[in-house]
CSV table of C-alpha atoms and ligand atoms in Angstrom, one decimal:
chain,number,residue,atom,x,y,z
P,1,MET,CA,23.5,19.7,2.1
P,2,ASP,CA,21.4,16.9,3.1
P,3,ALA,CA,22.7,14.9,6.4
P,4,PRO,CA,24.7,11.8,5.1
P,5,VAL,CA,22.6,8.4,5.0
P,6,THR,CA,23.1,6.1,8.0
P,7,LEU,CA,22.1,2.6,8.5
P,8,PRO,CA,19.8,1.7,11.3
P,9,PRO,CA,21.9,0.1,14.5
P,10,GLY,CA,23.4,-2.8,13.5
P,11,ALA,CA,23.0,-2.9,10.0
P,12,GLU,CA,25.9,-3.5,7.8
P,13,VAL,CA,26.2,-2.9,3.8
P,14,PRO,CA,26.7,-5.9,2.2
P,15,LEU,CA,29.5,-6.3,-0.3
P,16,ALA,CA,28.5,-9.1,-2.3
P,17,TYR,CA,25.9,-11.7,-3.2
P,18,SER,CA,25.5,-15.1,-4.6
P,19,VAL,CA,23.4,-16.4,-7.6
P,20,ARG,CA,23.8,-20.1,-6.8
P,21,ASN,CA,27.7,-20.5,-6.9
P,22,LEU,CA,28.1,-17.3,-9.1
P,23,ARG,CA,29.7,-14.8,-6.5
P,24,ILE,CA,28.3,-11.0,-7.4
P,25,GLU,CA,31.0,-8.9,-5.9
P,26,PRO,CA,30.9,-5.8,-5.5
P,27,ASN,CA,27.4,-6.2,-5.4
P,28,LEU,CA,27.0,-3.5,-8.0
P,29,VAL,CA,25.3,-4.2,-11.2
P,30,LEU,CA,25.1,-2.5,-14.5
P,31,ALA,CA,21.7,-2.2,-15.5
P,32,PRO,CA,20.8,-3.6,-18.9
P,33,MET,CA,20.0,-0.6,-21.6
P,34,GLU,CA,18.8,-0.8,-24.8
P,35,GLY,CA,20.9,1.4,-27.5
P,36,VAL,CA,23.6,2.1,-24.8
P,37,THR,CA,24.9,-1.2,-22.9
P,38,ASP,CA,26.1,-3.0,-25.9
P,39,LEU,CA,29.7,-4.7,-26.1
P,40,THR,CA,31.4,-1.5,-26.4
P,41,PHE,CA,29.7,0.0,-23.3
P,42,ARG,CA,30.2,-2.6,-21.1
P,43,ARG,CA,34.2,-2.7,-22.3
P,44,LEU,CA,34.2,0.9,-21.2
P,45,ILE,CA,32.6,0.1,-17.8
P,46,ARG,CA,34.5,-3.1,-17.1
P,47,LYS,CA,37.9,-1.2,-17.9
P,48,ILE,CA,37.1,1.3,-15.1
P,49,GLY,CA,36.1,-1.4,-12.7
P,50,GLY,CA,33.7,-1.6,-10.0
P,51,THR,CA,31.0,-3.8,-11.3
P,52,GLY,CA,30.3,-7.2,-9.9
P,53,LEU,CA,27.8,-8.0,-13.0
P,54,THR,CA,27.1,-6.6,-16.5
P,55,VAL,CA,23.8,-7.4,-18.6
P,56,THR,CA,23.3,-6.8,-22.2
P,57,GLU,CA,20.8,-4.6,-23.4
P,58,PHE,CA,17.5,-6.6,-23.8
P,59,ILE,CA,17.0,-9.2,-26.8
P,60,ALA,CA,13.9,-10.3,-28.7
P,61,SER,CA,13.6,-14.1,-28.0
P,62,GLU,CA,11.8,-14.2,-31.0
P,63,GLY,CA,14.7,-12.8,-33.2
P,64,LEU,CA,17.5,-14.6,-31.2
P,65,ARG,CA,16.0,-18.1,-31.9
P,66,ARG,CA,15.3,-17.3,-35.9
P,67,GLY,CA,19.1,-16.5,-35.6
P,68,ALA,CA,18.8,-12.7,-36.8
P,69,ASP,CA,22.2,-11.3,-37.2
P,70,LYS,CA,21.1,-8.2,-35.1
P,71,MET,CA,20.2,-10.1,-31.9
P,72,GLU,CA,23.2,-12.6,-32.4
P,73,GLU,CA,25.3,-9.4,-32.4
P,74,MET,CA,23.6,-7.9,-29.4
P,75,ALA,CA,24.2,-11.2,-27.6
P,76,ARG,CA,28.1,-11.0,-28.1
P,77,ILE,CA,30.1,-11.3,-24.9
P,78,ASP,CA,33.7,-10.8,-24.4
P,79,ASP,CA,35.5,-13.8,-23.7
P,80,ASP,CA,36.8,-12.4,-20.2
P,81,GLU,CA,33.5,-11.0,-19.5
P,82,HIS,CA,32.3,-13.0,-16.6
P,83,PRO,CA,30.3,-13.1,-14.8
P,84,VAL,CA,27.7,-11.5,-17.4
P,85,ALA,CA,23.8,-12.1,-17.7
P,86,ILE,CA,22.0,-11.8,-21.2
P,87,GLN,CA,18.7,-10.6,-21.0
P,88,ILE,CA,15.9,-11.6,-23.2
P,89,PHE,CA,12.2,-10.3,-23.7
P,90,GLY,CA,9.2,-11.6,-25.0
P,91,ARG,CA,5.6,-13.2,-24.4
P,92,ASN,CA,5.6,-16.9,-25.9
P,93,PRO,CA,7.1,-19.3,-23.3
P,94,THR,CA,8.5,-21.7,-26.3
P,95,SER,CA,10.1,-19.0,-27.9
P,96,MET,CA,11.3,-17.7,-24.4
P,97,ALA,CA,13.0,-21.1,-23.4
P,98,GLU,CA,14.4,-21.6,-27.1
P,99,ALA,CA,16.1,-18.2,-26.6
P,100,ALA,CA,17.4,-18.9,-23.1
P,101,LYS,CA,18.8,-22.3,-24.3
P,102,ILE,CA,20.7,-20.1,-26.7
P,103,VAL,CA,21.6,-17.5,-24.2
P,104,GLU,CA,22.9,-20.6,-22.5
P,105,ASP,CA,24.9,-21.9,-25.1
P,106,LEU,CA,26.5,-18.4,-25.9
P,107,GLY,CA,28.2,-18.9,-22.5
P,108,ALA,CA,26.2,-16.3,-20.3
P,109,ASP,CA,26.5,-17.3,-16.5
P,110,ILE,CA,22.8,-15.9,-16.1
P,111,CYS,CA,19.6,-16.0,-18.2
P,112,ASP,CA,18.1,-12.8,-17.3
P,113,LEU,CA,14.1,-12.5,-18.0
P,114,ASN,CA,13.1,-8.5,-18.8
P,115,PHE,CA,9.2,-8.2,-16.9
P,116,GLY,CA,10.0,-4.5,-16.6
P,117,CYS,CA,10.3,-2.7,-20.1
P,118,PRO,CA,7.7,0.0,-20.4
P,119,SER,CA,7.8,0.4,-23.9
P,120,LYS,CA,4.2,0.6,-26.3
P,121,LYS,CA,6.0,-1.8,-28.8
P,122,VAL,CA,7.2,-4.3,-26.4
P,123,CYS,CA,3.9,-3.8,-23.9
P,124,ALA,CA,1.8,-4.3,-27.0
P,125,HIS,CA,3.1,-8.0,-27.6
P,126,SER,CA,2.5,-8.6,-23.6
P,127,GLY,CA,6.3,-8.5,-23.1
P,128,GLY,CA,8.5,-6.5,-20.7
P,129,SER,CA,5.9,-4.9,-18.0
P,130,ALA,CA,2.8,-6.0,-19.3
P,131,LEU,CA,3.3,-9.3,-17.6
P,132,LEU,CA,3.0,-8.0,-14.4
P,133,LYS,CA,-0.6,-7.5,-15.3
P,134,ASP,CA,-0.5,-11.0,-16.6
P,135,PRO,CA,0.8,-13.5,-13.9
P,136,GLU,CA,-0.4,-16.3,-15.4
P,137,LEU,CA,1.5,-15.7,-18.6
P,138,ALA,CA,4.5,-14.7,-16.6
P,139,GLU,CA,4.5,-18.0,-14.7
P,140,GLN,CA,4.3,-20.1,-17.6
P,141,ILE,CA,7.1,-18.3,-19.2
P,142,VAL,CA,9.4,-18.8,-16.0
P,143,ARG,CA,8.4,-22.2,-15.9
P,144,ALA,CA,9.3,-23.2,-19.4
P,145,VAL,CA,12.8,-21.1,-19.6
P,146,ARG,CA,13.6,-23.0,-16.0
P,147,ALA,CA,13.3,-26.3,-17.6
P,148,ALA,CA,15.1,-25.2,-20.5
P,149,ILE,CA,18.5,-24.4,-19.2
P,150,ARG,CA,20.6,-25.3,-16.7
P,151,ILE,CA,22.4,-21.7,-15.9
P,152,PRO,CA,20.8,-19.4,-13.2
P,153,LEU,CA,17.8,-17.9,-14.2
P,154,THR,CA,17.2,-14.2,-12.8
P,155,VAL,CA,14.1,-11.5,-13.8
P,156,LYS,CA,14.3,-7.8,-13.8
P,157,MET,CA,10.9,-6.2,-13.2
P,158,ARG,CA,9.3,-2.7,-12.2
P,159,SER,CA,7.5,-2.4,-9.0
P,160,GLY,CA,4.0,-2.9,-10.9
P,161,PHE,CA,2.0,-2.1,-13.9
P,162,ASP,CA,0.6,1.3,-12.3
P,163,ALA,CA,-0.2,2.9,-8.6
P,164,THR,CA,-3.2,0.5,-8.4
P,165,GLN,CA,-1.0,-2.6,-9.2
P,166,ARG,CA,2.4,-2.6,-7.4
P,167,ASN,CA,2.3,-6.3,-7.5
P,168,CYS,CA,6.0,-6.8,-7.5
P,169,PRO,CA,5.7,-8.8,-4.4
P,170,ASP,CA,3.6,-11.6,-5.4
P,171,ILE,CA,5.3,-11.8,-8.8
P,172,ALA,CA,8.8,-12.2,-7.6
P,173,TRP,CA,7.4,-15.0,-4.7
P,174,MET,CA,5.9,-16.9,-7.8
P,175,CYS,CA,9.5,-16.3,-9.7
P,176,GLN,CA,11.4,-17.7,-6.7
P,177,GLU,CA,8.7,-20.5,-6.4
P,178,GLU,CA,9.6,-21.5,-9.8
P,179,GLY,CA,13.6,-21.4,-9.7
P,180,VAL,CA,14.4,-18.2,-10.5
P,181,GLU,CA,17.7,-17.2,-8.6
P,182,ALA,CA,17.7,-13.4,-8.0
P,183,ILE,CA,15.6,-10.5,-8.8
P,184,THR,CA,15.9,-6.9,-9.5
P,185,ILE,CA,13.2,-4.3,-9.0
P,186,HIS,CA,13.2,-0.8,-10.4
P,187,TRP,CA,11.1,1.2,-7.9
P,188,ARG,CA,8.7,3.0,-11.0
P,189,THR,CA,5.8,1.4,-12.1
P,190,ARG,CA,5.4,1.2,-15.9
P,191,ALA,CA,2.9,4.1,-15.8
P,192,ASP,CA,5.7,6.2,-13.9
P,193,LEU,CA,8.1,5.5,-17.4
P,194,TYR,CA,10.8,7.5,-16.1
P,195,SER,CA,8.9,9.8,-13.3
P,196,GLY,CA,7.3,9.5,-10.7
P,197,THR,CA,8.0,9.9,-7.0
P,198,ARG,CA,10.5,7.7,-5.6
P,199,ALA,CA,9.1,4.9,-3.4
P,200,VAL,CA,11.1,2.1,-2.6
P,201,ASP,CA,8.5,0.2,-0.2
P,202,LYS,CA,7.7,-2.6,-2.4
P,203,ILE,CA,11.5,-3.8,-3.2
P,204,ALA,CA,11.8,-3.9,0.7
P,205,GLU,CA,8.5,-5.8,0.8
P,206,THR,CA,9.7,-8.3,-1.5
P,207,LYS,CA,13.0,-8.3,0.1
P,208,GLN,CA,11.4,-9.3,3.4
P,209,ARG,CA,9.5,-12.2,1.6
P,210,LEU,CA,12.1,-13.7,-0.5
P,211,SER,CA,15.0,-16.0,0.4
P,212,ILE,CA,17.0,-15.2,-3.2
P,213,PRO,CA,18.8,-12.1,-3.4
P,214,VAL,CA,16.8,-9.2,-4.2
P,215,ILE,CA,18.8,-5.9,-6.2
P,216,GLY,CA,17.5,-2.6,-6.1
P,217,ASN,CA,16.9,-0.1,-9.1
P,218,GLY,CA,16.4,3.3,-9.9
P,219,ASP,CA,18.2,6.8,-9.6
P,220,ILE,CA,21.2,5.5,-7.5
P,221,LEU,CA,24.0,8.2,-9.0
P,222,ASP,CA,26.2,8.0,-6.3
P,223,PHE,CA,27.2,6.8,-2.8
P,224,GLU,CA,24.4,8.9,-0.9
P,225,SER,CA,21.7,7.3,-3.3
P,226,ALA,CA,23.2,3.9,-2.9
P,227,MET,CA,23.3,3.8,1.0
P,228,ALA,CA,19.7,5.1,0.9
P,229,MET,CA,18.7,2.4,-1.1
P,230,PHE,CA,20.1,-0.3,1.1
P,231,ARG,CA,19.0,1.5,4.0
P,232,ASP,CA,15.2,1.9,2.8
P,233,THR,CA,15.1,-1.7,1.6
P,234,GLY,CA,17.7,-4.3,3.1
P,235,VAL,CA,18.4,-5.0,-0.6
P,236,ASP,CA,21.8,-7.5,-1.4
P,237,GLY,CA,22.9,-5.6,-4.0
P,238,LEU,CA,22.3,-2.2,-6.3
P,239,MET,CA,22.0,-1.9,-9.9
P,240,ILE,CA,22.9,1.6,-12.0
P,241,GLY,CA,21.5,2.2,-15.0
P,242,ARG,CA,21.6,6.0,-16.3
P,243,GLY,CA,23.6,6.8,-13.4
P,244,ALA,CA,26.8,5.0,-15.1
P,245,ILE,CA,26.1,6.9,-18.6
P,246,LYS,CA,26.3,9.9,-16.8
P,247,ASN,CA,29.4,9.2,-14.8
P,248,PRO,CA,31.2,5.8,-15.8
P,249,TRP,CA,33.4,5.9,-12.8
P,250,VAL,CA,30.0,5.8,-10.3
P,251,PHE,CA,30.7,1.9,-9.5
P,252,GLN,CA,34.3,2.6,-8.7
P,253,GLN,CA,33.4,5.7,-6.8
P,254,VAL,CA,30.6,3.8,-4.7
P,255,ARG,CA,32.4,0.6,-4.3
P,256,ALA,CA,35.6,2.7,-2.7
P,257,GLN,CA,33.4,4.5,-0.1
P,258,MET,CA,31.4,1.1,0.6
P,259,LEU,CA,34.7,0.0,1.6
P,260,GLY,CA,35.9,2.9,3.4
P,261,GLU,CA,38.5,3.9,0.9
P,262,PRO,CA,39.0,7.7,-0.4
P,263,MET,CA,36.6,8.5,-3.4
P,264,PRO,CA,38.4,8.2,-6.5
P,265,GLU,CA,39.2,11.7,-8.2
P,266,ILE,CA,38.6,11.7,-11.8
P,267,THR,CA,40.4,14.5,-13.7
P,268,PRO,CA,39.1,16.3,-16.8
P,269,GLU,CA,42.1,14.6,-18.7
P,270,GLU,CA,40.7,11.1,-17.3
P,271,LYS,CA,37.3,12.2,-19.0
P,272,ARG,CA,38.8,13.2,-22.2
P,273,ARG,CA,40.7,9.9,-22.4
P,274,VAL,CA,37.4,7.5,-21.8
P,275,LEU,CA,35.4,9.6,-24.0
P,276,VAL,CA,38.1,9.6,-27.0
P,277,ASP,CA,38.5,6.1,-26.3
P,278,TYR,CA,34.6,5.1,-26.2
P,279,TYR,CA,34.2,6.9,-29.5
P,280,GLU,CA,37.2,5.0,-31.0
P,281,SER,CA,35.5,1.7,-30.0
P,282,CYS,CA,32.0,3.1,-31.4
P,283,ARG,CA,33.9,3.6,-34.7
P,284,ALA,CA,35.5,0.3,-34.5
P,285,TRP,CA,32.0,-1.7,-33.7
P,286,PHE,CA,29.5,0.0,-36.0
P,287,ARG,CA,29.5,-0.7,-39.6
P,288,THR,CA,29.0,2.9,-40.7
P,289,ASP,CA,30.0,6.2,-39.4
P,290,ARG,CA,26.4,7.4,-39.2
P,291,GLY,CA,25.9,4.6,-36.7
P,292,ALA,CA,28.8,5.1,-34.6
P,293,LEU,CA,28.1,8.8,-34.6
P,294,GLY,CA,24.5,8.4,-33.3
P,295,ARG,CA,25.5,6.3,-30.8
P,296,MET,CA,28.4,8.8,-29.4
P,297,LYS,CA,25.6,11.6,-29.3
P,298,LYS,CA,23.5,9.7,-27.6
P,299,ILE,CA,26.0,8.8,-24.6
P,300,SER,CA,27.6,12.3,-24.5
P,301,ASN,CA,24.5,13.7,-24.0
P,302,TYR,CA,24.7,12.1,-20.3
P,303,PHE,CA,28.2,12.0,-19.8
P,304,THR,CA,28.8,15.5,-20.6
P,305,HIS,CA,26.4,16.1,-17.6
P,306,GLY,CA,28.2,18.3,-14.9
P,307,LEU,CA,31.0,19.5,-16.9
P,308,PRO,CA,31.5,23.2,-17.1
P,309,TYR,CA,30.3,24.7,-20.2
P,310,ALA,CA,28.7,21.2,-20.8
P,311,SER,CA,25.8,22.7,-23.2
P,312,GLU,CA,28.5,24.1,-25.5
P,313,LEU,CA,30.3,20.7,-25.6
P,314,ARG,CA,27.0,18.9,-26.6
P,315,THR,CA,26.0,21.5,-29.2
P,316,THR,CA,29.3,20.8,-30.9
P,317,ILE,CA,29.1,17.3,-30.6
P,318,LEU,CA,25.5,17.1,-31.8
P,319,ARG,CA,26.5,19.2,-34.7
P,320,SER,CA,29.4,16.7,-35.9
P,321,GLN,CA,29.1,15.2,-39.1
P,322,THR,CA,31.4,12.5,-38.6
P,323,VAL,CA,33.2,10.6,-36.1
P,324,ASP,CA,36.5,12.9,-36.4
P,325,ASP,CA,34.4,16.0,-36.1
P,326,ALA,CA,33.1,14.5,-32.7
P,327,ILE,CA,36.7,13.5,-31.5
P,328,SER,CA,38.2,16.9,-32.4
P,329,ALA,CA,35.2,18.7,-30.9
P,330,VAL,CA,35.9,16.8,-27.5
P,331,ASN,CA,39.6,17.5,-27.9
P,332,LEU,CA,39.1,21.1,-28.5
P,333,TYR,CA,36.9,21.2,-25.2
P,334,PHE,CA,39.4,19.6,-23.2
P,335,ASP,CA,41.9,21.7,-24.2
P,336,HIS,CA,40.1,24.7,-23.5
P,337,LEU,CA,39.0,23.6,-20.1
P,338,ALA,CA,42.7,23.1,-19.0
P,339,GLU,CA,43.8,26.7,-20.0
P,340,TRP,CA,40.6,28.0,-18.4
P,341,GLN,CA,41.2,25.7,-15.2
P,342,ALA,CA,44.8,27.1,-15.4
P,343,ARG,CA,42.8,30.8,-15.4
P,344,GLY,CA,41.5,29.9,-12.5
P,345,GLY,CA,38.3,29.2,-14.2
P,346,THR,CA,34.9,30.4,-13.2
P,347,THR,CA,31.6,29.8,-15.0
P,348,ARG,CA,31.0,33.4,-14.9
P,349,GLY,CA,33.4,34.1,-17.4
P,350,PRO,CA,33.7,32.4,-20.8
P,351,LEU,CA,35.3,29.2,-21.6
P,352,VAL,CA,37.5,30.3,-24.3
P,353,GLU,CA,39.5,34.3,-23.7
P,354,ASP,CA,37.9,36.2,-26.3
P,355,PRO,CA,40.9,38.7,-27.5
P,356,SER,CA,38.4,41.3,-28.0
P,357,GLY,CA,37.1,40.9,-24.6
P,358,SER,CA,33.3,40.4,-25.6
P,359,ALA,CA,31.0,37.8,-25.5
P,360,PRO,CA,32.0,34.3,-24.6
P,361,VAL,CA,33.7,32.3,-27.6
P,362,ALA,CA,32.0,29.2,-28.7
P,363,LEU,CA,34.2,26.3,-29.1
W,1,LIG,C1,18.1,3.9,-22.2
W,1,LIG,C2,17.7,2.9,-21.7
W,1,LIG,C3,17.5,1.7,-22.0
W,1,LIG,C4,17.1,0.7,-21.1
W,1,LIG,N1,16.9,-0.5,-22.1
W,1,LIG,C5,16.3,-1.5,-21.0
W,1,LIG,C6,16.4,-2.9,-21.0
W,1,LIG,O1,17.0,-3.3,-22.3
W,1,LIG,N2,16.1,-4.0,-20.3
W,1,LIG,C7,15.8,-3.9,-19.1
W,1,LIG,O2,15.6,-4.6,-18.2
W,1,LIG,N3,15.8,-2.2,-18.4
W,1,LIG,C8,16.3,-1.5,-19.6
W,1,LIG,N4,16.1,0.1,-19.0
W,1,LIG,C9,15.9,0.6,-17.7
W,1,LIG,C10,17.1,0.3,-16.6
W,1,LIG,O3,17.8,-1.0,-16.7
W,1,LIG,C11,16.9,0.7,-15.2
W,1,LIG,O4,15.9,-0.4,-14.8
W,1,LIG,C12,16.1,1.9,-15.2
W,1,LIG,O5,17.0,3.1,-16.0
W,1,LIG,C13,16.3,2.4,-13.8
W,1,LIG,O6,17.6,2.6,-13.2
W,1,LIG,P1,18.4,4.1,-13.5
W,1,LIG,O7,18.0,5.1,-12.4
W,1,LIG,O8,19.8,3.5,-12.6
W,1,LIG,O9,18.5,4.4,-14.7
W,1,LIG,C14,16.7,1.1,-19.9
W,1,LIG,C15,17.0,2.4,-19.5
W,1,LIG,C16,17.1,3.4,-20.4
W,1,LIG,C17,17.4,4.8,-19.6
């Protein structure tokens, strides 16, 4: 086992930060994730608790200002969802400014700009992380948006475009000088996509140079990785993405340990309840069973990691033809799991006892 992460002598883990007069406490932020952090997923995370701020998935500024139904739906927030940030992306300063004004009118506490998306579709139009290669355009966007809104403005970026251009400290500095009030940095470059070797030095450098809050992001999965990000960068807060799909309790668990409280134990029954609840809210949110099922399958791929016999569960969910099929598969799995645990479960044997005593029985 790795040695526990310790902070340098005298250093303390921050528990909150402020964006102007908005207190983000705990300083744990749910990352924006396209196709994941819609209203249903954000509700799931908020119900569990432990986050100080939620962020919508990114929304195309052009679509939002044109009033496209899909974009308006993506920008929906609950009346009691505060503080919340709505994230927009795009390359045209005027459209970005108009979209930001809509974000403000929708009641968001923060407008967040995406300077980090690595997708070819977004970068091809110079949006997302392509802006890291075009500091002048990035500056024009920030200036136009800042002039258009009164609410706090934040920016999320990667550490750079590729290994030769890890320029986030310069871009973040420009943002601060133009009135941006917090910066989130994912340690990967655009070229890394979702791989690469952990390198958080540019986050640390940015934190050193800026006076506004800097939030660290990338591969935070638990208390140990959370503490490592604080220790290695001195950031004011953390943002968690995929770790929250795998384990929606991650915020609650990290927060408890940051406060020196015992880590909440999550029982299989609680996992069943949350997953079935989530499926039901997908059914209510999506217009078609097909849409709901697609989303459920995506989330389940992450959520089931770490469960005994997870691949069997995943396969049955993936084969489900309807929402009801998927809910039945989940219920059956957790029923079997409870019986298996009662038998003193070990993954050397099958999940379900086979009366003939032969091969493991599928769900
Ligand atoms: C499915 C998925 C969708 C994402 N969509 C967005 C997005 O809309 N806006 C954004 O700024 N970042 C997006 N990201 C990046 C995440 O916000 C985050 O920076 C990245 O996943 C690294 O953090 P993590 O290791 O905690 O997941 C997305 C990531 C994933 C996995």
